[in-house]
Coordinates of C-alpha atoms and ligand atoms in Angstrom, one line a residue:
Chain A
M1 CA 14.5 246.5 27.2
T2 CA 16.2 243.4 26.5
E3 CA 19.8 243.8 25.4
P4 CA 21.0 240.8 23.5
R5 CA 23.6 239.0 25.5
A6 CA 26.8 237.8 23.7
D7 CA 25.9 234.1 24.2
A8 CA 22.2 234.6 23.4
P9 CA 20.8 232.0 21.1
P10 CA 19.8 233.0 17.5
R11 CA 16.4 234.8 17.4
I12 CA 15.4 232.6 14.5
E13 CA 17.0 229.3 13.4
A14 CA 15.4 228.1 10.2
N15 CA 16.3 224.7 9.1
G16 CA 15.3 223.1 5.7
L17 CA 11.7 224.7 6.0
T18 CA 9.4 223.7 3.2
K19 CA 5.9 224.4 2.3
R20 CA 3.9 223.0 -0.6
F21 CA 0.5 224.2 -1.9
S22 CA -1.2 221.3 -3.9
G23 CA 2.0 220.0 -5.0
V24 CA 3.8 223.2 -5.8
T25 CA 6.8 223.8 -3.6
V26 CA 6.5 227.5 -2.7
V27 CA 9.1 227.3 0.1
D28 CA 11.8 225.0 -0.7
N29 CA 14.4 223.7 1.9
V30 CA 15.0 227.3 3.3
S31 CA 17.6 227.5 6.0
F32 CA 19.0 230.8 7.8
L33 CA 19.9 232.4 11.0
V34 CA 18.7 235.6 12.4
E35 CA 21.1 236.8 15.1
P36 CA 20.1 239.0 18.0
G37 CA 20.2 242.7 17.1
Q38 CA 20.3 242.0 13.5
I39 CA 18.3 243.7 10.7
L40 CA 17.8 240.9 8.1
G41 CA 16.6 242.0 4.6
L42 CA 14.5 239.5 2.7
I43 CA 14.1 240.2 -0.9
G44 CA 13.2 238.5 -4.1
P45 CA 10.7 238.7 -7.1
N46 CA 7.0 238.4 -6.6
G47 CA 6.0 235.0 -5.8
A48 CA 9.5 234.0 -4.4
G49 CA 7.9 232.7 -1.4
K50 CA 8.8 235.5 1.1
T51 CA 5.3 236.0 2.7
T52 CA 4.9 232.3 2.8
L53 CA 8.1 232.0 4.7
F54 CA 6.9 234.8 7.2
N55 CA 3.6 232.7 7.6
L56 CA 5.8 229.6 8.5
M57 CA 7.9 231.7 11.0
S58 CA 4.8 233.2 12.6
G59 CA 2.7 229.9 13.0
V60 CA 0.1 231.0 10.5
L61 CA 1.1 228.0 8.3
K62 CA 2.7 224.8 9.4
P63 CA 5.7 223.6 7.4
D64 CA 5.5 220.4 5.5
A65 CA 9.1 219.8 6.5
G66 CA 12.0 221.5 8.4
R67 CA 12.6 222.9 11.7
L68 CA 12.1 226.3 13.2
V69 CA 13.8 227.4 16.6
V70 CA 12.9 230.7 18.3
N71 CA 15.1 232.1 20.9
G72 CA 16.5 228.6 21.4
V73 CA 13.0 227.1 22.0
E74 CA 11.8 224.4 19.5
A75 CA 9.0 226.2 17.7
S76 CA 8.2 224.0 14.7
G77 CA 4.4 223.6 14.3
L78 CA 3.5 225.9 17.2
P79 CA 0.4 227.8 17.0
P80 CA 0.7 231.6 16.3
H81 CA -0.1 232.7 19.8
R82 CA 2.7 230.6 21.1
L83 CA 5.1 232.0 18.6
A84 CA 4.1 235.5 19.8
R85 CA 4.9 234.7 23.4
L86 CA 8.2 233.4 22.4
G87 CA 8.9 237.1 21.4
L88 CA 8.2 237.1 17.6
V89 CA 5.6 239.2 16.1
R90 CA 4.7 240.2 12.5
T91 CA 2.9 242.6 10.3
F92 CA 0.8 241.5 7.3
Q93 CA 1.6 242.5 3.7
L94 CA -2.1 243.2 3.1
A95 CA -2.9 245.1 6.3
R96 CA -5.4 243.3 8.6
E97 CA -6.7 246.1 10.7
L98 CA -9.7 245.4 13.0
D99 CA -12.2 247.6 11.2
K100 CA -14.7 248.3 13.9
L101 CA -12.1 248.8 16.7
T102 CA -10.8 252.2 17.0
V103 CA -7.2 252.8 16.0
L104 CA -6.2 253.0 19.8
E105 CA -8.1 249.8 20.4
N106 CA -6.1 248.0 17.6
V107 CA -2.8 248.9 19.3
L108 CA -4.2 248.3 22.9
L109 CA -4.9 244.7 21.8
A110 CA -1.2 244.1 21.5
A111 CA -0.5 244.9 25.0
R112 CA 1.5 241.9 26.5
T113 CA 0.1 241.8 29.9
N114 CA -3.3 243.1 30.7
A115 CA -5.3 241.6 33.7
G116 CA -8.6 242.8 32.0
E117 CA -7.9 240.3 29.1
S118 CA -8.5 237.2 31.1
L119 CA -12.0 236.2 32.2
T120 CA -11.3 236.1 35.9
G121 CA -9.4 239.4 35.8
A122 CA -12.2 241.2 34.0
L123 CA -14.8 239.9 36.6
F124 CA -12.9 239.9 39.9
R125 CA -9.9 242.2 39.6
P126 CA -11.3 245.8 38.8
A127 CA -8.4 247.5 40.3
A128 CA -5.7 245.6 38.5
V129 CA -7.8 245.9 35.2
R130 CA -7.8 249.8 35.6
L131 CA -4.2 250.0 36.5
D132 CA -3.1 247.8 33.4
E133 CA -5.4 249.5 31.0
R134 CA -4.2 252.9 32.1
A135 CA -0.6 251.9 31.6
A136 CA -1.3 250.2 28.2
T137 CA -3.2 253.3 26.9
E138 CA -0.3 255.6 27.6
R139 CA 1.9 253.2 26.0
A140 CA -0.4 252.6 23.0
R141 CA -0.3 256.4 22.5
E142 CA 3.5 256.5 22.5
M143 CA 3.5 253.9 19.8
L144 CA 0.9 255.9 17.7
A145 CA 3.0 258.8 18.1
L146 CA 6.0 256.8 16.6
V147 CA 4.0 256.2 13.5
S148 CA 2.4 259.6 13.3
L149 CA -1.0 258.3 13.9
S150 CA -1.8 260.1 17.2
D151 CA -4.4 262.4 15.5
H152 CA -6.5 259.3 14.4
E153 CA -6.7 257.3 17.4
S154 CA -10.5 257.4 18.0
K155 CA -11.3 256.7 14.5
P156 CA -12.5 253.3 13.5
A157 CA -9.5 251.5 11.9
A158 CA -11.6 251.0 8.8
N159 CA -11.6 254.8 8.0
L160 CA -7.7 254.9 7.7
S161 CA -5.9 255.1 4.3
G162 CA -4.1 252.1 2.9
G163 CA -0.8 253.6 4.0
Q164 CA -2.0 254.5 7.5
K165 CA -3.2 250.9 8.1
K166 CA 0.3 249.8 7.4
L167 CA 1.5 252.1 9.9
L168 CA -1.2 250.8 12.2
E169 CA 0.3 247.4 12.0
M170 CA 3.8 248.7 12.8
A171 CA 2.5 250.5 15.9
R172 CA 0.6 247.2 17.0
C173 CA 3.8 245.2 16.5
L174 CA 5.9 247.7 18.6
M175 CA 3.2 247.6 21.3
A176 CA 3.8 243.8 21.6
E177 CA 7.2 244.3 23.1
A178 CA 8.6 241.5 21.1
D179 CA 12.3 240.9 20.7
T180 CA 11.8 240.0 17.0
I181 CA 9.6 241.7 14.5
L182 CA 8.9 240.6 11.0
L183 CA 7.9 243.4 8.7
D184 CA 6.2 242.3 5.3
E185 CA 6.5 245.2 3.0
I186 CA 5.7 247.8 5.6
A187 CA 6.6 250.7 3.5
A188 CA 4.6 249.8 0.5
G189 CA 1.6 252.4 0.1
V190 CA 3.1 254.5 2.8
A191 CA 3.6 258.2 1.9
P192 CA 7.3 258.8 1.0
H193 CA 8.1 261.1 3.8
L194 CA 6.8 258.6 6.3
V195 CA 8.9 255.9 4.6
D196 CA 12.0 257.6 5.8
E197 CA 10.7 258.1 9.2
I198 CA 9.9 254.3 9.5
A199 CA 13.3 253.5 8.4
L200 CA 14.7 255.8 11.1
L201 CA 12.4 254.3 13.6
I202 CA 13.5 250.8 12.6
Q203 CA 17.2 251.8 12.9
R204 CA 16.6 253.6 16.3
L205 CA 14.7 250.6 17.9
N206 CA 17.5 248.4 16.6
R207 CA 20.3 250.3 17.9
E208 CA 18.8 251.7 21.1
H209 CA 16.5 248.7 22.2
G210 CA 18.4 245.8 20.6
K211 CA 15.3 244.8 18.5
T212 CA 15.8 242.3 15.8
F213 CA 14.1 242.7 12.4
V214 CA 13.6 240.8 9.5
V215 CA 12.3 243.1 6.7
I216 CA 10.7 242.1 3.4
E217 CA 10.8 244.9 1.0
H218 CA 10.8 245.8 -2.8
N219 CA 12.2 249.2 -2.1
I220 CA 15.8 248.4 -2.6
G221 CA 17.0 251.8 -1.3
F222 CA 15.1 250.9 2.0
I223 CA 16.9 247.6 2.3
R224 CA 20.3 249.0 1.5
A225 CA 20.0 251.5 4.1
L226 CA 18.7 249.1 6.8
A227 CA 19.9 245.7 6.3
S228 CA 23.0 244.3 7.8
R229 CA 22.4 241.2 6.0
V230 CA 20.2 240.3 3.1
V231 CA 18.7 236.9 2.1
V232 CA 17.7 236.7 -1.6
M233 CA 14.9 234.2 -2.4
A234 CA 13.7 233.1 -5.8
A235 CA 11.2 230.4 -6.6
G236 CA 11.1 229.3 -3.1
R237 CA 14.8 228.9 -2.6
V238 CA 17.6 231.0 -1.0
L239 CA 19.6 232.3 -4.0
A240 CA 22.1 234.4 -2.3
E241 CA 22.9 235.5 1.2
G242 CA 25.4 238.1 2.7
S243 CA 25.9 241.7 2.9
F244 CA 23.9 244.0 0.5
A245 CA 27.1 244.8 -1.5
H246 CA 27.9 241.2 -1.5
V247 CA 24.5 239.9 -2.9
S248 CA 24.0 242.8 -5.3
A249 CA 27.3 241.8 -7.0
N250 CA 26.0 238.4 -7.5
P251 CA 25.1 238.0 -11.3
A252 CA 22.3 235.4 -10.4
V253 CA 20.7 238.0 -8.1
V254 CA 21.0 240.7 -10.7
E255 CA 19.6 238.7 -13.3
S256 CA 16.4 237.2 -11.3
Y257 CA 15.7 240.4 -9.2
L258 CA 17.7 243.5 -9.1
G259 CA 18.1 243.9 -12.7
Q260 CA 14.4 244.4 -13.1
A261 CA 13.9 246.2 -9.8
A262 CA 16.6 248.8 -10.2
Chain B
M1 CA -54.9 242.8 31.6
D2 CA -52.6 243.1 34.6
A3 CA -52.0 239.3 34.3
Y4 CA -51.3 239.6 30.6
L5 CA -48.7 242.4 31.3
V6 CA -47.0 240.2 34.1
A7 CA -46.9 237.3 31.6
I8 CA -45.6 239.2 28.7
L9 CA -42.9 240.7 31.0
T10 CA -41.8 237.4 32.3
I11 CA -41.5 236.0 28.8
A12 CA -39.7 239.1 27.8
G13 CA -37.2 238.6 30.7
I14 CA -36.5 235.1 29.5
Y15 CA -35.9 236.2 26.0
I16 CA -33.7 239.1 27.2
I17 CA -31.4 236.6 28.8
L18 CA -31.3 234.4 25.8
A19 CA -30.5 237.3 23.4
L20 CA -27.7 238.7 25.8
A21 CA -26.2 235.2 25.7
L22 CA -26.5 235.0 22.0
N23 CA -25.1 238.6 21.8
L24 CA -22.0 237.5 23.6
Q25 CA -21.4 234.6 21.3
F26 CA -22.4 236.2 18.1
G27 CA -22.4 240.0 18.5
L28 CA -19.1 240.1 20.4
T29 CA -17.2 237.0 19.5
G30 CA -18.7 236.1 15.9
L31 CA -19.8 232.6 16.7
V32 CA -22.8 231.5 14.8
N33 CA -24.9 229.5 17.2
F34 CA -28.1 228.3 15.4
G35 CA -28.7 225.9 18.5
V36 CA -30.0 228.7 20.9
V37 CA -33.2 226.5 21.4
G38 CA -31.3 223.4 22.2
F39 CA -29.6 224.9 25.1
F40 CA -32.8 226.5 26.3
C41 CA -34.5 223.2 25.9
L42 CA -31.6 221.3 27.7
G43 CA -31.8 223.7 30.6
A44 CA -35.4 223.5 31.0
Y45 CA -35.6 219.7 31.1
A46 CA -32.5 219.3 33.1
S47 CA -34.1 221.7 35.7
G48 CA -37.5 220.1 35.6
I49 CA -36.1 216.6 35.9
A50 CA -33.8 217.7 38.9
T51 CA -36.8 219.2 40.8
E52 CA -39.6 216.7 40.0
S53 CA -37.6 213.4 39.9
F54 CA -34.9 214.2 42.3
H55 CA -36.8 216.7 44.5
A56 CA -34.2 219.3 44.3
P57 CA -35.4 222.8 45.2
F58 CA -35.8 225.4 42.4
V59 CA -32.3 226.8 43.0
G60 CA -30.8 223.2 42.7
G61 CA -32.8 222.7 39.4
L62 CA -31.3 226.1 38.1
C63 CA -27.7 224.9 39.0
V64 CA -28.2 221.4 37.4
A65 CA -29.6 223.4 34.3
M66 CA -26.4 225.7 34.3
V67 CA -24.0 222.7 34.7
T68 CA -25.6 220.9 32.0
G69 CA -25.5 223.8 29.8
A70 CA -21.7 224.1 30.4
V71 CA -21.1 220.6 29.8
A72 CA -23.1 220.6 26.5
G73 CA -21.6 223.9 25.4
G74 CA -18.0 222.7 26.1
L75 CA -18.5 219.5 24.2
L76 CA -20.1 221.1 21.3
A77 CA -17.3 223.8 21.3
L78 CA -14.5 221.2 21.4
L79 CA -16.2 219.5 18.6
S80 CA -16.5 222.4 16.3
L81 CA -15.0 225.6 17.4
R82 CA -11.5 225.0 15.9
L83 CA -13.3 224.5 12.5
S84 CA -15.0 227.3 10.5
G85 CA -17.9 229.4 11.3
D86 CA -20.1 227.6 9.0
F87 CA -19.2 224.3 10.6
L88 CA -20.3 225.7 14.0
A89 CA -23.5 226.8 12.5
I90 CA -24.4 223.4 11.2
V91 CA -23.4 221.6 14.3
T92 CA -25.5 223.7 16.7
L93 CA -28.4 223.5 14.4
G94 CA -28.1 219.8 14.6
F95 CA -27.6 219.8 18.2
A96 CA -31.0 221.6 18.8
E97 CA -32.9 219.3 16.7
T98 CA -31.2 216.2 18.3
I99 CA -32.0 217.5 21.8
R100 CA -35.6 218.0 20.9
L101 CA -36.0 214.5 19.3
I102 CA -34.2 212.8 22.4
F103 CA -36.7 214.5 24.7
N104 CA -39.5 213.6 22.5
N105 CA -38.8 210.0 22.6
E106 CA -37.3 209.4 26.1
D107 CA -40.7 209.1 27.7
W108 CA -39.4 207.5 30.8
L109 CA -37.3 210.6 31.6
T110 CA -39.1 213.5 30.0
G111 CA -42.6 212.5 29.5
G112 CA -42.3 212.6 25.7
P113 CA -44.7 214.6 23.8
K114 CA -47.1 214.5 26.6
G115 CA -44.8 216.8 28.4
L116 CA -43.2 217.2 31.8
L117 CA -45.3 218.6 34.6
I118 CA -43.2 220.7 37.0
M119 CA -44.7 221.6 40.4
T120 CA -41.7 223.4 41.8
R121 CA -42.0 227.2 41.5
P122 CA -39.4 229.9 42.3
V123 CA -41.7 231.3 44.9
L124 CA -41.7 231.7 48.7
A125 CA -44.8 229.9 49.6
D126 CA -48.4 229.7 48.0
Y127 CA -49.8 232.9 48.0
S128 CA -52.5 233.8 45.5
R129 CA -52.2 233.2 41.8
S130 CA -51.2 236.7 40.9
A131 CA -48.8 237.2 43.9
N132 CA -47.1 234.0 42.6
A133 CA -46.9 235.5 39.1
W134 CA -45.5 238.7 40.3
M135 CA -42.8 236.7 42.2
V136 CA -41.8 234.6 39.2
L137 CA -41.4 237.9 37.3
A138 CA -39.2 239.3 40.0
V139 CA -37.0 236.1 39.7
V140 CA -36.8 236.3 36.1
L141 CA -36.1 239.9 36.0
T142 CA -33.4 239.6 38.5
G143 CA -31.9 237.0 36.3
A144 CA -32.0 239.3 33.3
V145 CA -30.5 242.2 35.2
L146 CA -27.6 240.1 36.6
T147 CA -27.2 239.0 33.0
L148 CA -27.0 242.4 31.7
A149 CA -24.5 243.4 34.3
L150 CA -22.3 240.3 33.5
M151 CA -22.4 241.1 29.9
L152 CA -21.8 244.8 30.2
R153 CA -18.8 244.1 32.3
L154 CA -17.4 241.5 29.8
A155 CA -18.0 243.8 26.7
G156 CA -16.5 246.8 28.6
T157 CA -13.2 245.3 29.6
P158 CA -10.3 244.4 27.5
Y159 CA -11.8 240.9 27.6
G160 CA -14.5 242.1 25.3
R161 CA -11.9 243.9 23.1
V162 CA -10.1 240.5 22.5
L163 CA -13.5 238.9 21.6
R164 CA -14.3 241.7 19.2
A165 CA -10.9 241.4 17.6
I166 CA -11.4 237.6 17.1
R167 CA -14.8 238.6 15.5
E168 CA -13.0 240.9 13.2
D169 CA -10.1 238.8 12.2
E170 CA -8.9 236.0 14.3
L171 CA -5.5 236.0 12.8
V172 CA -4.6 239.3 14.3
P173 CA -5.2 238.5 18.1
A174 CA -3.7 235.1 17.5
T175 CA -0.4 236.6 16.0
L176 CA -0.3 239.0 19.1
G177 CA -0.3 236.1 21.4
K178 CA -4.0 235.7 22.4
N179 CA -5.2 232.0 22.6
V180 CA -8.1 232.4 20.3
F181 CA -9.6 229.0 21.0
V182 CA -9.8 229.5 24.8
Y183 CA -11.5 232.8 24.3
R184 CA -14.1 231.3 21.9
L185 CA -14.6 228.3 24.3
Q186 CA -15.3 230.6 27.2
S187 CA -17.6 232.8 25.2
F188 CA -19.4 229.9 23.9
V189 CA -19.9 228.1 27.3
I190 CA -20.8 231.2 29.1
G191 CA -23.6 231.9 26.4
S192 CA -24.6 228.2 26.8
V193 CA -24.9 228.4 30.6
L194 CA -27.0 231.5 30.4
M195 CA -29.3 230.0 27.8
A196 CA -29.8 226.9 29.9
A197 CA -30.5 229.1 32.9
A198 CA -33.1 230.6 30.9
G199 CA -34.5 227.4 30.1
S200 CA -34.7 226.7 33.7
L201 CA -36.7 229.9 34.5
Y202 CA -39.1 229.2 31.7
A203 CA -39.7 225.5 32.8
H204 CA -40.6 226.6 36.3
Y205 CA -42.6 229.6 34.9
V206 CA -44.9 227.6 32.3
Q207 CA -44.8 224.3 34.5
T208 CA -45.5 222.0 31.7
I209 CA -43.1 221.7 29.1
T210 CA -43.1 219.7 25.9
P211 CA -40.6 219.2 23.2
D212 CA -42.9 221.4 21.0
N213 CA -42.0 224.4 23.2
F214 CA -38.5 224.1 21.8
T215 CA -38.8 224.3 18.1
T216 CA -36.8 226.5 15.6
P217 CA -39.1 229.6 16.0
V218 CA -37.9 230.2 19.5
A219 CA -34.3 230.5 18.0
I220 CA -35.5 232.7 15.2
L221 CA -37.1 235.1 17.7
V222 CA -33.8 235.2 19.7
W223 CA -31.8 235.8 16.6
M224 CA -34.0 238.7 15.6
S225 CA -33.8 240.2 19.0
V226 CA -30.0 240.4 18.7
I227 CA -30.1 241.6 15.1
V228 CA -32.9 244.1 15.6
G229 CA -31.4 245.5 18.9
G230 CA -28.0 245.6 17.4
P231 CA -25.2 242.8 17.6
G232 CA -22.5 244.0 19.9
N233 CA -24.7 246.3 21.9
M234 CA -26.0 244.7 25.1
L235 CA -28.5 247.2 25.8
G236 CA -29.7 246.8 22.3
S237 CA -30.4 243.1 22.9
V238 CA -32.6 244.0 25.7
I239 CA -34.5 246.5 23.6
G240 CA -34.6 243.9 20.7
A241 CA -36.1 241.3 22.8
L242 CA -38.6 243.6 24.2
V243 CA -39.7 244.7 20.8
V244 CA -39.9 241.0 19.4
V245 CA -41.7 239.7 22.4
T246 CA -44.1 242.6 22.5
I247 CA -44.9 242.1 18.7
Y248 CA -45.1 238.4 19.2
E249 CA -47.1 238.1 22.5
G250 CA -48.9 241.5 22.1
S251 CA -50.5 240.4 18.7
R252 CA -53.1 238.3 20.8
F253 CA -54.7 241.5 21.9
L254 CA -55.4 242.3 18.3
T255 CA -57.3 239.0 17.8
P256 CA -60.6 240.7 18.5
W257 CA -60.0 243.0 15.6
L258 CA -58.8 240.3 13.4
G259 CA -62.0 238.3 13.4
F260 CA -61.8 237.4 9.7
L261 CA -58.5 235.4 10.6
D262 CA -58.4 232.1 12.4
A263 CA -55.8 231.4 15.1
E264 CA -53.5 229.9 12.9
Q265 CA -53.3 232.7 10.6
V266 CA -52.9 235.1 13.4
S267 CA -49.8 233.4 14.7
A268 CA -48.6 233.3 10.9
L269 CA -49.2 237.0 11.1
R270 CA -46.9 237.5 13.9
F271 CA -44.0 236.1 12.0
I272 CA -44.8 238.2 9.1
V273 CA -44.9 241.3 11.2
I274 CA -41.5 240.4 12.8
G275 CA -40.0 239.4 9.6
T276 CA -41.0 242.8 8.0
V277 CA -39.4 244.6 11.1
L278 CA -36.2 242.5 10.6
I279 CA -36.1 243.5 6.8
L280 CA -36.7 247.1 7.5
V281 CA -33.9 247.1 10.1
I282 CA -31.5 245.3 7.9
R283 CA -32.3 247.7 5.0
F284 CA -32.3 251.0 6.8
R285 CA -30.3 250.4 9.9
P286 CA -28.1 247.5 9.4
E287 CA -26.1 248.2 12.8
G288 CA -29.4 247.5 14.5
L289 CA -31.4 250.0 16.7
L290 CA -28.5 250.6 18.9
P291 CA -25.1 250.3 17.2
E292 CA -22.1 248.8 18.9
P293 CA -20.9 251.3 21.6
K294 CA -17.8 253.3 20.8
H295 CA -15.3 252.4 23.4
T296 CA -13.7 255.5 25.1
P297 CA -10.2 255.1 26.4
V298 CA -9.7 255.0 30.0
V299 CA -7.3 258.0 29.8
P300 CA -8.7 260.8 27.9
A301 CA -6.6 261.9 24.9
T302 CA -4.4 264.8 25.8
R303 CA -4.1 266.2 22.2
R304 CA -6.9 267.7 20.3
P305 CA -8.4 265.4 17.5
A306 CA -7.2 266.3 14.1
L307 CA -8.9 269.0 12.1
K308 CA -8.2 267.4 8.8
G309 CA -9.0 263.9 7.4
Ligands
ATP1 N1 -2.5 229.8 0.6 C1 -1.9 229.7 -0.7 N2 -2.5 228.6 -1.5 C2 -1.8 228.6 -2.6 N3 -0.8 229.1 -3.1 C3 -0.3 230.2 -2.4 C4 -0.9 230.4 -1.3 N4 -0.1 231.4 -0.6 C5 0.9 231.7 -1.6 N5 0.8 230.9 -2.6 C6 1.7 231.0 -3.8 O1 3.0 230.8 -3.2 C7 3.8 231.6 -4.2 C8 4.7 232.5 -3.2 O2 3.8 233.3 -2.7 P1 4.2 234.5 -1.5 O3 3.2 235.3 -1.3 O4 4.9 233.8 -0.4 O5 5.4 235.4 -2.4 P2 6.1 236.7 -2.0 O6 7.5 236.4 -2.3 O7 5.7 237.2 -0.8 O8 5.6 237.6 -3.2 P3 5.3 239.2 -3.1 O9 6.5 239.9 -3.3 O10 4.5 239.4 -4.4 O11 4.6 239.6 -1.9 C9 3.0 232.3 -5.1 O12 3.0 231.7 -6.3 C10 1.7 232.2 -4.5 O13 0.6 232.2 -5.6
MG2 MG1 4.7 238.8 -0.1

């Protein structure tokens, strides 16, 4: 796996990102850095603009202003598939499972290289297709095992419970072999014993494989346990930034968010 | 009777190709193409003009039809695929009507409403009428079988999985690094090429084409074939086309028993019957006669499936 080099560029460099919806500024001049190997917590009250910020970082929405640099590459305004290829993948707050595909197929889709996914490959390179698909299937099963979904692999994804769909999002993300993973409330709706497992999994992927994470979560314990740095958003702006201890001592943060969440 | 059977099978073969092409676009990729008949018409005229005005052999006409279909499909896709599904539906519908009107009015090229007479046939030499009919049938069925093989291959590989993912929710494959637009473009263009090829086969089979052969009912029959057979299931489209064409063409055998109806009423009755079949399928078997096949993994699962949940 990709060990971050000492001189590696930041995974994500956001500079003045701004997004307006019909005149309302939902993300307002947000700047921050995500360094390789970091687990960055992103917290803030409902409607703070966290998910919108993820949408800007993953190319799902185009910023009205500001710059985005991913792994040292200018990425402002790139479409989602280009950002994914730069090594940045995300999960969705409302799980977007592909209903009619099986759980295994949902994960297989995320394979990074698969000869059978190109038209010419599918038609003219049967041996390569078979080889890649075998390797992908074995890897996809490992990913499903990591999120305890192995027993469900042949079900249509529509038949999973809400929590399981979130786990499927996680498995799909891991399958994509990205350097940077954006998790949008991955633990919400997931059974409590699995939440702990996910936290351990994130920690392990971070330590052993050098994966970088940005984690949106309302579960403050989850953030405290995982995040090496925390960015607090409120009303579209960055309210505070620093270690968990640092931001949770900030009166403005306590007032706008932690006071009610705790 | 023999001749009728050959005729019905030939028409069925052509509709099978059309239905398979639409199934690739709609059933697998979720692209709503209401302009099926436009591509069919374009292929028929392109092929007919190539063979009659430019003396190309049948195979040359077929190739011209396919290239024309590719260009038209590509242009239409570039115009509308980036936009919403509804937009594509309207653009393709407009395209089909535009094509028909152009061919109706450009008499110098197409013979206009009088029609285009096509002497070139996809047969070896002039044998008897019935031998010719069998040879045309063989050519059409070969085309249908090749199309089916291509579709089964595309649907069964990871390529088809990406198309189905786009159909379900395009944002997911996009955020996983798939270029959704390229896949949609490919799917739409391959479908267009096949529809135009079907048009070429049709033109050289019926030998006189007029713009009236290419009106909306043709597209309705193709859509019904896909819906009844089961969107996403290629064999379903074959069965769906057979069912729809049998009802549509077979109804002429009932005419003797329907003496109290005139010809126009009989032809209206066909659509009533097909419409009823469609309603029954949608009501009682919305996934179609053959539902989308379950895709089995290339490596069998090692562990036992869960007993619970
Ligand atoms: N597509 C959209 N069009 C209009 N307004 C939007 C859109 N998406 C989000 N918003 C608005 O932007 C604001 C920020 O939403 P966002 O989903 O980013 O918040 P969030 O911090 O993720 O909240 P939560 O914690 O509830 O998930 C909200 O007021 C929301 O209503
Ligand atoms: Mg959110």
